Short mmCIF file of C-alpha atoms and ligand atoms in Angstrom, two decimals:
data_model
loop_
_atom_site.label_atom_id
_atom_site.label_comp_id
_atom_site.label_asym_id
_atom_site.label_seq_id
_atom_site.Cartn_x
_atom_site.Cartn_y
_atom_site.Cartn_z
CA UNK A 186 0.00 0.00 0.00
CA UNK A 187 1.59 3.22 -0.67
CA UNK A 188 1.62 6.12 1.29
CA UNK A 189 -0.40 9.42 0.79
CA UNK A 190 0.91 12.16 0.21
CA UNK A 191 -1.10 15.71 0.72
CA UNK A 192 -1.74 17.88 -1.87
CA UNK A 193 -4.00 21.47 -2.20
CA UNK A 194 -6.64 19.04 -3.61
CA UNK A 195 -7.53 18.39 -0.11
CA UNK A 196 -7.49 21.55 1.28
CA UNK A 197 -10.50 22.53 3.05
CA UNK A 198 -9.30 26.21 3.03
CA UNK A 199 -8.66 26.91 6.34
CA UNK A 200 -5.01 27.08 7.54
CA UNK A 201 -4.61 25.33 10.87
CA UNK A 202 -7.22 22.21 9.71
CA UNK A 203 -4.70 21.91 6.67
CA UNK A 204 -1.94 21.85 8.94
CA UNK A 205 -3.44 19.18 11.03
CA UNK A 206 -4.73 17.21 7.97
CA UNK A 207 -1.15 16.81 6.85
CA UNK A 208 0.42 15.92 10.35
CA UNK A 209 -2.26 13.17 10.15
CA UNK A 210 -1.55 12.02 6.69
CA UNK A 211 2.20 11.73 8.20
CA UNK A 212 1.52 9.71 10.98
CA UNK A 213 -0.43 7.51 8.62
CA UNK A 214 2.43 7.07 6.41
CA UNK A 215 4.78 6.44 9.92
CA UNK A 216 2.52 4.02 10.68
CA UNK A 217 2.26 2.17 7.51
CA UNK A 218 6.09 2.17 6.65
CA UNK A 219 6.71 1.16 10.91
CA UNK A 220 3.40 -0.93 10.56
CA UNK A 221 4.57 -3.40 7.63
CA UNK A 222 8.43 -3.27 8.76
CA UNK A 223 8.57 -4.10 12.57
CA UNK A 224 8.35 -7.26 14.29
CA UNK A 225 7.47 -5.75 18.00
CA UNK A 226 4.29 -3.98 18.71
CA UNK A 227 6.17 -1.86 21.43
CA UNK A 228 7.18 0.16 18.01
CA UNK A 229 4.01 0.27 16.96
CA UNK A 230 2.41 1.36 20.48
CA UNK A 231 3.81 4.75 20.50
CA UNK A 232 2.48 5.51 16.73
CA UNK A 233 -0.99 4.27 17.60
CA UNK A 234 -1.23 6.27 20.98
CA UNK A 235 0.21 9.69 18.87
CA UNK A 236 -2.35 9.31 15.95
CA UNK A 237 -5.19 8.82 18.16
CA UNK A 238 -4.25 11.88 20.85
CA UNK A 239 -3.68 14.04 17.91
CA UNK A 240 -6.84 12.85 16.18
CA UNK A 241 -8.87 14.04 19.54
CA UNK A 242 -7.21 17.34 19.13
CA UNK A 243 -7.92 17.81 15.90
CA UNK A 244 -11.71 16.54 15.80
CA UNK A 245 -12.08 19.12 18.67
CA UNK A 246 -10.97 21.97 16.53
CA UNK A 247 -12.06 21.43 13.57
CA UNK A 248 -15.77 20.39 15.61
CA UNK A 249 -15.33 23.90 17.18
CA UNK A 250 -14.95 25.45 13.63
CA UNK A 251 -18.17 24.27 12.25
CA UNK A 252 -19.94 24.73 15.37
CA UNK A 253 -18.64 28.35 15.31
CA UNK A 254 -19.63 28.72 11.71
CA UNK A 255 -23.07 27.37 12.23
CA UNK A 256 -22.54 24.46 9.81
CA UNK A 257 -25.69 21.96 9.43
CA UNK A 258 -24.54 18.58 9.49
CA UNK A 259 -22.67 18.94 12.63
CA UNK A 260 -23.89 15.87 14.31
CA UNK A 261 -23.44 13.99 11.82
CA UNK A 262 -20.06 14.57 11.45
CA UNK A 263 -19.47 14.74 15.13
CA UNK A 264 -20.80 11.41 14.90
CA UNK A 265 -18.19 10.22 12.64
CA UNK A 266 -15.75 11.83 14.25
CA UNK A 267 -16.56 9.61 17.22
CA UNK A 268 -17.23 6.24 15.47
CA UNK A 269 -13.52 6.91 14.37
CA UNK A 270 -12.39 7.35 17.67
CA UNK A 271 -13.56 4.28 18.91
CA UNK A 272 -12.12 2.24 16.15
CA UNK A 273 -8.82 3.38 17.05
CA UNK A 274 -9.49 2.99 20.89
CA UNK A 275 -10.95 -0.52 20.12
CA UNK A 276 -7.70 -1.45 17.68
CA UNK A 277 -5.05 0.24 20.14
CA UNK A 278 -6.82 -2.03 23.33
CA UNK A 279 -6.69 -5.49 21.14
CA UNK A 280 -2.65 -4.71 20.44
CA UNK A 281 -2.11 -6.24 23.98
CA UNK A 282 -2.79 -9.46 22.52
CA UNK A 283 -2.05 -11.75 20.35
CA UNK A 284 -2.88 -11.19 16.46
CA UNK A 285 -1.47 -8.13 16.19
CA UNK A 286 0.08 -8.64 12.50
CA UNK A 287 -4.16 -8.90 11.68
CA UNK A 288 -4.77 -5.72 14.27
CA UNK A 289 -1.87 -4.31 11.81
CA UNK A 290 -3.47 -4.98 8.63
CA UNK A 291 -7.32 -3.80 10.11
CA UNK A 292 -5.66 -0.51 11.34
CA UNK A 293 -3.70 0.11 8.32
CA UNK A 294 -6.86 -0.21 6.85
CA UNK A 295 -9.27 1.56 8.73
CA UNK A 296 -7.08 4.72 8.40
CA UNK A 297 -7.13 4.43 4.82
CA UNK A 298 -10.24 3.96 4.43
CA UNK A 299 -12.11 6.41 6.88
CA UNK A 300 -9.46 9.06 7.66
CA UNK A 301 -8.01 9.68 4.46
CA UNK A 302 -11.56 9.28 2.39
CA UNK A 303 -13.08 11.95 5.36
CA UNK A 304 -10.20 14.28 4.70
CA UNK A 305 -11.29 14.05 1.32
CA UNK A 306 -14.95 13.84 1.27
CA UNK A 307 -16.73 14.55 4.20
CA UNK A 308 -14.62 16.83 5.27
CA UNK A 309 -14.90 19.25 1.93
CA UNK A 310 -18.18 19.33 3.30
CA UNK A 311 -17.95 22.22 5.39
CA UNK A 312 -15.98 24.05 3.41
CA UNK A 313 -18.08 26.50 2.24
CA UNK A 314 -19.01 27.25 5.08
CA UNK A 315 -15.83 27.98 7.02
CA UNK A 316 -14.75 29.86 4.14
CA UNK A 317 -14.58 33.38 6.19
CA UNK A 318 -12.06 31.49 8.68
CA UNK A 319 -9.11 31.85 7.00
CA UNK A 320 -9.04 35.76 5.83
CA UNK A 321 -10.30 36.24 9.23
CA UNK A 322 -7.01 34.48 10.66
CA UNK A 323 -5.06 35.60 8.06
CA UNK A 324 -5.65 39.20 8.16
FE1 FE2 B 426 -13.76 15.81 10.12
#
């Protein structure tokens, strides 16, 4: 699987949100290289726990954009947000155990699949909307 790389296509206009979109898109790509390469999960541990604390942080801003911007579909995308969340959470827990080459493979993934398609799609979403944000912070 080959990493992803950002690019302005995804850009959902605002600054900081692009910022955080790419610092996730690297610890994907950390993940995925450390992921397919290492024998020991205590490598992998440390990856896991920084994608999913800076996921929280990020899902927390960019939640108190939209809310701030009055966009619609908040809870819906709140509630992806958290169905996200607990994947991780659930994924990170099972790495105690055994498996974990299969817990490798379903994270891999599971961040392909949801994170980078919801930086893509869903995400774009609210564009429009938050599209004040950045000559506001700008300026
Ligand atoms: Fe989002």
């Amino acid at each position: 699987m080959d990493h992803v790389v950002w690019d302005d296509s995804m850009s959902v206009g605002v600054g900081i949100l692009d910022t955080d979109h790419k610092r996730l898109l690297e610890m994907f790509n950390g993940l995925l290289k450390t992921g397919v390469s290492t024998k020991s999960k205590d490598d992998l541990i440390p990856l896991i726990e920084g994608l999913r604390d800076y996921t929280n942080v990020h899902f927390r801003r960019e939640e108190a954009f939209m809310e701030r911007h009055g966009f619609p579909d908040l809870e819906t995308h709140k509630a992806a947000h958290r169905y996200f969340v607990d994947e991780v959470e659930k994924l990170a827990g099972e790495l105690n155990g055994d498996h974990t080459m299969m817990l490798r493979i379903d994270l891999i993934l599971l961040l392909k699949e949801w994170l980078i398609e919801h930086i893509q799609t869903t995400d774009k979403q609210y564009q429009p909307y938050l599209a004040s944000e950045d000559a506001a912070s700008a300026g």
